[in-house]
mmCIF file of C-alpha atoms in Angstrom:
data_model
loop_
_atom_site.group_PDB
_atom_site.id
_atom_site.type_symbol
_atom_site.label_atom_id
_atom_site.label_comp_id
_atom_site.label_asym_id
_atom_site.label_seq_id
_atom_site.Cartn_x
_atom_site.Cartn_y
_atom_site.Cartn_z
ATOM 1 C CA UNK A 108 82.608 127.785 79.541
ATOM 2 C CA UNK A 109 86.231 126.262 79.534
ATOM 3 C CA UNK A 110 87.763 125.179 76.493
ATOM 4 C CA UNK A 111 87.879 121.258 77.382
ATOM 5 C CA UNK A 112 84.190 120.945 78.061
ATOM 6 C CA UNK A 113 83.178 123.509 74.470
ATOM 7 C CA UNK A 114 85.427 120.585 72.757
ATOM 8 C CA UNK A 115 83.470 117.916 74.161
ATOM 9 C CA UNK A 116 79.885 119.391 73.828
ATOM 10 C CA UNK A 117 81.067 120.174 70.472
ATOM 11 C CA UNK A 118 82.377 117.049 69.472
ATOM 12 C CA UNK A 119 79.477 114.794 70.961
ATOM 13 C CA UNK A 120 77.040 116.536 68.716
ATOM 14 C CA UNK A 121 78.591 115.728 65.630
ATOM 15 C CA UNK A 122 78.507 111.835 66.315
ATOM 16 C CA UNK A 123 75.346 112.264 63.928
ATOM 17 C CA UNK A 124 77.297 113.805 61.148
ATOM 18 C CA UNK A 125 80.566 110.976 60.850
ATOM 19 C CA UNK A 126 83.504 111.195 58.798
ATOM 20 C CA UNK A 127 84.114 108.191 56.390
ATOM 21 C CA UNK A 128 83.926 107.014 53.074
ATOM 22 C CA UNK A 129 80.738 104.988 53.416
ATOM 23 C CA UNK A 130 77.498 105.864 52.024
ATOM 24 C CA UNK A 131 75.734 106.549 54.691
ATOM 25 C CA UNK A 132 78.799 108.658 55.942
ATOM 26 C CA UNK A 133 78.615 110.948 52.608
ATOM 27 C CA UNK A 134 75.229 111.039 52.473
ATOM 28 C CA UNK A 135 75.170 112.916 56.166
ATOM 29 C CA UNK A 136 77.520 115.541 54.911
ATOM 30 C CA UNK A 137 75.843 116.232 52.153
ATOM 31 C CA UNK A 138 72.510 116.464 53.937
ATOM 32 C CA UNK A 139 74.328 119.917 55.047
ATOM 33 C CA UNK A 140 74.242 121.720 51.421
ATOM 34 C CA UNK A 141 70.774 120.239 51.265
ATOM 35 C CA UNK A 142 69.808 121.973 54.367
ATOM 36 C CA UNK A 143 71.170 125.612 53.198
ATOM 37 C CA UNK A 144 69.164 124.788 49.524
ATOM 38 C CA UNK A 145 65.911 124.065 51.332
ATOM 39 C CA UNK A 146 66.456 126.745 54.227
ATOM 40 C CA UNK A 147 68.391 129.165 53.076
ATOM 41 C CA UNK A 148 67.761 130.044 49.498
ATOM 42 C CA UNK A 149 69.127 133.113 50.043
ATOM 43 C CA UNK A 150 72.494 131.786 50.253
ATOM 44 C CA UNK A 151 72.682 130.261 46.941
ATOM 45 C CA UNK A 152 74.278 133.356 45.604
ATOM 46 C CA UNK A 153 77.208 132.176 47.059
ATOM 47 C CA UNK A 154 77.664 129.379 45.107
ATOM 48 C CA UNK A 155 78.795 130.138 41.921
ATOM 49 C CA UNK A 156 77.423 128.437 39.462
ATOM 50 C CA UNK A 157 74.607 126.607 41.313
ATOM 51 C CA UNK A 158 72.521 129.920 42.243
ATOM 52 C CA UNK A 159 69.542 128.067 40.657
ATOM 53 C CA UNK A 160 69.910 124.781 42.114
ATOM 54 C CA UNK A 161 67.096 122.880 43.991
ATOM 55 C CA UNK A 162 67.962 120.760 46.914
ATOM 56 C CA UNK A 163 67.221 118.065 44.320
ATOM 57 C CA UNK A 164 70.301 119.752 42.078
ATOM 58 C CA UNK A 165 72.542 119.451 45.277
ATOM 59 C CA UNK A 166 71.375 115.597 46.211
ATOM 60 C CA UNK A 167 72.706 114.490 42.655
ATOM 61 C CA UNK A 168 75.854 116.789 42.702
ATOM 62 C CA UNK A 169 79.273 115.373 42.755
ATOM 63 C CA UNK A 170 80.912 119.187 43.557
ATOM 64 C CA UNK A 171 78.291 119.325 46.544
ATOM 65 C CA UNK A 172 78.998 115.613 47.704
ATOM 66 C CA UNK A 173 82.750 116.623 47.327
ATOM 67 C CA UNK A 174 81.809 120.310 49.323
ATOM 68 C CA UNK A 175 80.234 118.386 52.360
ATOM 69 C CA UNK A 176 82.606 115.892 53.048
ATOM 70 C CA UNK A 177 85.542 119.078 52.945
ATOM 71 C CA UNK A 178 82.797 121.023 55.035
ATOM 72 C CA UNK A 179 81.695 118.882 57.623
ATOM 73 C CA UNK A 180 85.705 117.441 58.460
ATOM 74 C CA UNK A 181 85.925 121.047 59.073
ATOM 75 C CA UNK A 182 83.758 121.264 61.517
ATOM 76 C CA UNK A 183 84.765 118.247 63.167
ATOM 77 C CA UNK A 184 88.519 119.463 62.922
ATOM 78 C CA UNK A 185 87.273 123.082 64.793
ATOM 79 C CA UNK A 186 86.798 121.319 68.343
ATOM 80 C CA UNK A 187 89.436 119.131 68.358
ATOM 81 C CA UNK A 188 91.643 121.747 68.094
ATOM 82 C CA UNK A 189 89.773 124.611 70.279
ATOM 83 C CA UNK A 190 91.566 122.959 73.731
ATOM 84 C CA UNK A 191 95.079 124.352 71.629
ATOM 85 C CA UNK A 192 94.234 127.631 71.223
ATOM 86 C CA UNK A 193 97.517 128.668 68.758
ATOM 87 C CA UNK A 194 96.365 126.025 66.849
ATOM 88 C CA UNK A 195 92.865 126.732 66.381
ATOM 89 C CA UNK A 196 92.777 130.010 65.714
ATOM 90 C CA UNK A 197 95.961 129.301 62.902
ATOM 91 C CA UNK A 198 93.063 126.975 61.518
ATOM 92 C CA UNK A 199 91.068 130.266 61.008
ATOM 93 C CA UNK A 200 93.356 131.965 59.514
ATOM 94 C CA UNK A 201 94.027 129.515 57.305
ATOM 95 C CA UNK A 202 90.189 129.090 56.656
ATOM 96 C CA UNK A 203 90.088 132.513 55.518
ATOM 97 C CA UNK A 204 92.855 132.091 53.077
ATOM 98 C CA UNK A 205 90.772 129.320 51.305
ATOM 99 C CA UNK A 206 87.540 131.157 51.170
ATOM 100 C CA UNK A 207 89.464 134.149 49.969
ATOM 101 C CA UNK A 208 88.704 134.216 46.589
ATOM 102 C CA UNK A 209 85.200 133.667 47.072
ATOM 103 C CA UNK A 210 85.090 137.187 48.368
ATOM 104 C CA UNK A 211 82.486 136.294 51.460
ATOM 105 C CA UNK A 212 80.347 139.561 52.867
ATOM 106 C CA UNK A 213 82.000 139.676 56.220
ATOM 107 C CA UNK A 214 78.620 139.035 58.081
ATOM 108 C CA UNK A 215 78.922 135.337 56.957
ATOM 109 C CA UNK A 216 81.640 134.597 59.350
ATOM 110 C CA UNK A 217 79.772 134.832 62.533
ATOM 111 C CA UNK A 218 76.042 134.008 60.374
ATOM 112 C CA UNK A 219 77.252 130.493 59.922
ATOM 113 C CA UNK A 220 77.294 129.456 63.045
ATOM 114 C CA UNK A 221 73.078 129.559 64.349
ATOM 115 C CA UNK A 222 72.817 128.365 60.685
ATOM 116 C CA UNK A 223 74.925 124.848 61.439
ATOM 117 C CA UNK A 224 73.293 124.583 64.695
ATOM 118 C CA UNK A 225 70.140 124.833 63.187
ATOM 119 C CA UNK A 226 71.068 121.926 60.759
ATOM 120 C CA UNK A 227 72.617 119.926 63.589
ATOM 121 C CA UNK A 228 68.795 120.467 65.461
ATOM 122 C CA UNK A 229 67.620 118.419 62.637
ATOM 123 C CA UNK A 230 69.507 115.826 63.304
ATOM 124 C CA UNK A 231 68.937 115.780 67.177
ATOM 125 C CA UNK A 232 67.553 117.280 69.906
ATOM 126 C CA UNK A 233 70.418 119.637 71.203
ATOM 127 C CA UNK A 234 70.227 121.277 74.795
ATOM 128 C CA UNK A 235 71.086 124.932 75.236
ATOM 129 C CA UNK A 236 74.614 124.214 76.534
ATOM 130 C CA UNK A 237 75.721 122.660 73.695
ATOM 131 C CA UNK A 238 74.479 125.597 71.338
ATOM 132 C CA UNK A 239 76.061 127.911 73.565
ATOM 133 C CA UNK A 240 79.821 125.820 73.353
ATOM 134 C CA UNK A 241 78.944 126.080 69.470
ATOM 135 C CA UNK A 242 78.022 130.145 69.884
ATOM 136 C CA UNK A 243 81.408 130.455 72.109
ATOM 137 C CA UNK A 244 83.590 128.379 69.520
ATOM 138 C CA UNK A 245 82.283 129.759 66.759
ATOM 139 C CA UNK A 246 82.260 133.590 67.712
ATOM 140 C CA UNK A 247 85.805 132.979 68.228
ATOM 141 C CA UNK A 248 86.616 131.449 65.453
ATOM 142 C CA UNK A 249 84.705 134.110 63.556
ATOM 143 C CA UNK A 250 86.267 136.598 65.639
ATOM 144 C CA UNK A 251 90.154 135.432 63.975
ATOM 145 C CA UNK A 252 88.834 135.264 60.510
ATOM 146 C CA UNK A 253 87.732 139.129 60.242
ATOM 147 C CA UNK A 254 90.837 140.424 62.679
ATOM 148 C CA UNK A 255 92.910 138.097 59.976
ATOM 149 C CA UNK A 256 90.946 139.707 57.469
ATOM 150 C CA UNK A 257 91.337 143.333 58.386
ATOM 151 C CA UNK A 258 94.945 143.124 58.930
ATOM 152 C CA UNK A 259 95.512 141.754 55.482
ATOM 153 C CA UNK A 260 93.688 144.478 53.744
ATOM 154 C CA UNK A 261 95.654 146.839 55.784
ATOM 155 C CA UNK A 262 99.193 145.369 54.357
ATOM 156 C CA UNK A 263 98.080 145.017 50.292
ATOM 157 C CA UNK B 28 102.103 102.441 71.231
ATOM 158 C CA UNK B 29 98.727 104.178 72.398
ATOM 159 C CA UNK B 30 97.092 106.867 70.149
ATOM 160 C CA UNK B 31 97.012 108.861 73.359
ATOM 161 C CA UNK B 32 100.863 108.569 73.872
ATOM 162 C CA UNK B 33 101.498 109.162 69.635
ATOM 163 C CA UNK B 34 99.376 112.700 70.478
ATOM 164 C CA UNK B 35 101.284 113.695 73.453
ATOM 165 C CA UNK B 36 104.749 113.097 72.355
ATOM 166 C CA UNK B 37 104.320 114.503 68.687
ATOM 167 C CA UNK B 38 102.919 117.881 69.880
ATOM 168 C CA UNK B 39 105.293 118.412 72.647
ATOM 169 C CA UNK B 40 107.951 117.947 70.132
ATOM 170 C CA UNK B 41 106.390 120.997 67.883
ATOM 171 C CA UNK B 42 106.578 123.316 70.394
ATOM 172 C CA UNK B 43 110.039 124.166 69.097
ATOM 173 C CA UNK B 44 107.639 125.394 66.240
ATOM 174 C CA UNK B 45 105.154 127.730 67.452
ATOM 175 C CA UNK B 46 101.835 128.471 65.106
ATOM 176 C CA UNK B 47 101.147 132.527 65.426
ATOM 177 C CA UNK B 48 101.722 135.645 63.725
ATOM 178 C CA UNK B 49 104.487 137.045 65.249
ATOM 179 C CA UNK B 50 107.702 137.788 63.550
ATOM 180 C CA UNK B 51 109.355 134.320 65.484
ATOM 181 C CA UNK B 52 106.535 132.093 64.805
ATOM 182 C CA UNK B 53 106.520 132.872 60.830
ATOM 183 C CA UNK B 54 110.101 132.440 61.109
ATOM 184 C CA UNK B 55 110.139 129.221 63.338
ATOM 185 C CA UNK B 56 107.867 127.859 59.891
ATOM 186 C CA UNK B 57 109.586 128.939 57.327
ATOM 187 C CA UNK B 58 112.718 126.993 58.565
ATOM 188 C CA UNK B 59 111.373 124.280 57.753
ATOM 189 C CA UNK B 60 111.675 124.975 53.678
ATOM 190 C CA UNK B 61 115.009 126.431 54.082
ATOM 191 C CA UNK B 62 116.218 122.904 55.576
ATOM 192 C CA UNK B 63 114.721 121.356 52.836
ATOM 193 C CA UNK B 64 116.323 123.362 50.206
ATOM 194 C CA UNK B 65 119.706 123.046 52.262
ATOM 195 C CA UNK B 66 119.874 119.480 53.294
ATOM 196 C CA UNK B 67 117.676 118.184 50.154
ATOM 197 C CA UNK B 68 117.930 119.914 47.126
ATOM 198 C CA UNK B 69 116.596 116.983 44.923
ATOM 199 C CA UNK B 70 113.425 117.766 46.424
ATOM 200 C CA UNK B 71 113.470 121.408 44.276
ATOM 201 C CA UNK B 72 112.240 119.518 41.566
ATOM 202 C CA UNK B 73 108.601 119.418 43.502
ATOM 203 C CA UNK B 74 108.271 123.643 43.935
ATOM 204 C CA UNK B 75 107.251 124.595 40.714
ATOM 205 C CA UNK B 76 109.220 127.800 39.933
ATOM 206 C CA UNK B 77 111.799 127.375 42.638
ATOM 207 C CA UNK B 78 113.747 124.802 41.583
ATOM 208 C CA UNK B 79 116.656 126.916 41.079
ATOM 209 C CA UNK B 80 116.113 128.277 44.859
ATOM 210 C CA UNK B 81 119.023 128.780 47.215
ATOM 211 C CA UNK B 82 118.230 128.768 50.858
ATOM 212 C CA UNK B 83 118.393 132.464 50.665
ATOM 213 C CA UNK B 84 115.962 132.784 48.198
ATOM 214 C CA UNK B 85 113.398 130.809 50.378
ATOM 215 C CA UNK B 86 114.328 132.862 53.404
ATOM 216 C CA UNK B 87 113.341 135.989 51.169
ATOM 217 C CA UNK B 88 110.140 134.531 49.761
ATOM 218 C CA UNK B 89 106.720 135.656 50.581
ATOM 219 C CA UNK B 90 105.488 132.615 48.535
ATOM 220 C CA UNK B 91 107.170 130.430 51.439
ATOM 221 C CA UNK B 92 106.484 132.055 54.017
ATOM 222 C CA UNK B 93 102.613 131.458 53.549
ATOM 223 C CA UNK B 94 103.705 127.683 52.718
ATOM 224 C CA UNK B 95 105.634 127.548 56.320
ATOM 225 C CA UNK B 96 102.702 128.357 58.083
ATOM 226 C CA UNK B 97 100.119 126.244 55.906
ATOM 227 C CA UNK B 98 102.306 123.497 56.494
ATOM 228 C CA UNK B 99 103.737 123.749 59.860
ATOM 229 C CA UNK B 100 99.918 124.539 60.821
ATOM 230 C CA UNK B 101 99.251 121.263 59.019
ATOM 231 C CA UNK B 102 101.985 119.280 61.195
ATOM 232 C CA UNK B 103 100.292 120.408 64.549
ATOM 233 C CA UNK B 104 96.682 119.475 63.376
ATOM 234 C CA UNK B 105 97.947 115.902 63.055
ATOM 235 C CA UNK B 106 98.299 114.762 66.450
ATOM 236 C CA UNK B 107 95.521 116.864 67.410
ATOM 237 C CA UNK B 108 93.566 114.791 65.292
ATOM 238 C CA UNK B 109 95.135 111.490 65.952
ATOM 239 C CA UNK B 110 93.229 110.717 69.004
ATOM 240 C CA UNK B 111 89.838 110.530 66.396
ATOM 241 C CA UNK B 112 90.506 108.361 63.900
ATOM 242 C CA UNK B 113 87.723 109.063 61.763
ATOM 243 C CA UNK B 114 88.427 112.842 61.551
ATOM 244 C CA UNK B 115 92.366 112.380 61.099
ATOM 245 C CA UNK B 116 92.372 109.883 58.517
ATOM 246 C CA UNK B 117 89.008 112.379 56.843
ATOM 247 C CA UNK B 118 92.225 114.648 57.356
ATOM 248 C CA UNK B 119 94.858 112.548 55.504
ATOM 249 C CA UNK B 120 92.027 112.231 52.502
ATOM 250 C CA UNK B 121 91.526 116.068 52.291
ATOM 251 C CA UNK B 122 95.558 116.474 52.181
ATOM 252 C CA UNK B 123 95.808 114.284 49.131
ATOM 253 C CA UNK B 124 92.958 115.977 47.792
ATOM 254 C CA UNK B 125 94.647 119.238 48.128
ATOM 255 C CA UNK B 126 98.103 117.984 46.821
ATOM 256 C CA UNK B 127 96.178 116.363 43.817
ATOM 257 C CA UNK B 128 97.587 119.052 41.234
ATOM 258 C CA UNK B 129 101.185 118.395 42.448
ATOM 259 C CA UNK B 130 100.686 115.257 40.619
ATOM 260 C CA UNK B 131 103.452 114.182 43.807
ATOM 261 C CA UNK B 132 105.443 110.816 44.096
ATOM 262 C CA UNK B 133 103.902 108.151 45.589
ATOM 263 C CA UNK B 134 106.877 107.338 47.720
ATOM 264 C CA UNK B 135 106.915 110.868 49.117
ATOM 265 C CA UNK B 136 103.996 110.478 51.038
ATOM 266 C CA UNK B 137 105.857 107.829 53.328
ATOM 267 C CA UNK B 138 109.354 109.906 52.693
ATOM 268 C CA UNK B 139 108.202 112.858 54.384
ATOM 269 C CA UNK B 140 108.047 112.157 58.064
ATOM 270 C CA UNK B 141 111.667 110.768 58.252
ATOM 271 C CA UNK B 142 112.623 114.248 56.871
ATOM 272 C CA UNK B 143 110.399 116.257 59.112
ATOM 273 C CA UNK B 144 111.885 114.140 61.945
ATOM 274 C CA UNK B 145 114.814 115.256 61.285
ATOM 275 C CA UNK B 146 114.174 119.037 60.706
ATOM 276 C CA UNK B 147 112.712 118.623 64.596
ATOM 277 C CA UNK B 148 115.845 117.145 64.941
ATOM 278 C CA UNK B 149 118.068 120.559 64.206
ATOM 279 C CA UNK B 150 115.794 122.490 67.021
ATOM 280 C CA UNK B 151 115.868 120.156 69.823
ATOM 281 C CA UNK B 152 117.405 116.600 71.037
ATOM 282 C CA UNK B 153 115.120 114.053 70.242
ATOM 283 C CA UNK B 154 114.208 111.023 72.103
ATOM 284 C CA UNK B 155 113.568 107.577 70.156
ATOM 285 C CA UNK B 156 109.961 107.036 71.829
ATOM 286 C CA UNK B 157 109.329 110.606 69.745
ATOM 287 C CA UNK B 158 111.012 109.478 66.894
ATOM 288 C CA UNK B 159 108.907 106.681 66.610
ATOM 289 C CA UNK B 160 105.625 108.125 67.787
ATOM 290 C CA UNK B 161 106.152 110.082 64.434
ATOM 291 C CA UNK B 162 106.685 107.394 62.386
ATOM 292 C CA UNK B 163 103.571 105.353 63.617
ATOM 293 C CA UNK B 164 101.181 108.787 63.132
ATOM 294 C CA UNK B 165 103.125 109.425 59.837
ATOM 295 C CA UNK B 166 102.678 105.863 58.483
ATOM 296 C CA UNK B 167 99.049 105.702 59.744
ATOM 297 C CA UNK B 168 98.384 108.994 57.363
ATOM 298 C CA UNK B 169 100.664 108.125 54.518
ATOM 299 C CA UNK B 170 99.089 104.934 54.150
ATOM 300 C CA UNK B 171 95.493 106.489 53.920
ATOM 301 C CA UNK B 172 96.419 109.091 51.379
ATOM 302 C CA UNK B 173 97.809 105.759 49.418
ATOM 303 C CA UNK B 174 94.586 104.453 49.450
ATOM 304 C CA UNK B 175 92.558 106.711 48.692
ATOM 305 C CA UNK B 176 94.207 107.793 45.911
ATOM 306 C CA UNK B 177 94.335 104.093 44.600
ATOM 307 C CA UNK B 178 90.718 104.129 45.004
ATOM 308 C CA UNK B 179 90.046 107.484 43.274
ATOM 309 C CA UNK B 180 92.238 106.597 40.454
ATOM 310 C CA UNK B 181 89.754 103.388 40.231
ATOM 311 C CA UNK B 182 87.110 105.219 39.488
ATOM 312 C CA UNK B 183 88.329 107.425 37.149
#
């Protein structure tokens, strides 16, 4: 699929996720961390601190409200850049610098991505396409973070 | 003049300024510091650590060259962005969330752009429409980051 049409598949599906400062704005990013604490218990061990939480624990959290808002401008930053790709994939790199010290397992890279379209499928009904610009996008992206990754390890 | 016309004109003036990991990209973004510890040195003050630095010692600093990509990266996400102006001012937030422990002027929020304007400056011949395309994207974002940190020191 060409790069132009990923961004706008992409970008059309997170209309139900906005970036702002309203309520209702904050309240749909954190509905994200919710999402991983309901579905995804299995996760929580990569929060430090909040291993324990309940989705409850993540509604009322002002690190969590702070996390989606960081999270989810993320993920509306990742198409807007894929049509450059320099720029994107600098993005990744620089991703993986600020999730360094929370020493991820590798797998999580390319794992997010079903996981966020799964969240985004509660949100909306999403056709197949639009998953697959996400799959596309996001392998790539993935793809940077562990070459990035690798090469790193190689030089310390 | 039209967000559209801002985007197009502020990255076709970064190409001088290529995001990658070759030996001339990193290079290409670490000239940026070293023109701001040649041309302004009053600006030391704001590396903690390095503000004794000569040029040289930026051109020989790993600690640098990670901030010349982070930041050059940062200057081409901006007109990507400015075309959405939900997700670039959720941008211009994030930035003065990550600049928070700087504990940074005010006034240097606004007083960067003329200075990056003129760093494009030393790499290529710059036409006023440019010059000012930067200075209505740079504005837009300073002004943001003003805000919200207004607002956030409100509620503390």
């Amino acid at each position: 699929m060409n790069r132009q049409h990923v961004a706008k598949l992409c970008s059309e599906s997170l209309k139900v996720i906005p970036i702002g400062t309203s309520a209702e704005c904050i309240a749909a990013t954190l509905d994200f961390y919710i999402f991983i604490f309901t579905e995804h218990p299995e996760l929580r061990i990569h929060f430090k601190g909040a291993e324990t939480f309940t989705p409850e624990d993540v509604a009322n959290s002002e690190r969590f409200r702070k996390a989606g808002q960081r999270g989810m401008l993320g993920l509306h930053i990742l198409p807007t850049l894929y049509t450059d790709p320099d720029v994107f994939l600098g993005y990744a790199r620089e991703t993986t610098n600020r999730h360094r010290s929370y020493k991820m397992g590798n797998h999580l890279w390319h794992g997010f991505f079903p996981i966020f379209i799964d969240f985004l499928e509660t949100k909306q009904k999403l056709d197949n396409e639009t998953k697959d610009a996400w799959l596309q996008l996001g392998n790539e992206f993935a793809d940077e973070c562990l070459t990035y990754l690798a090469s790193n390890d190689r030089e310390q």
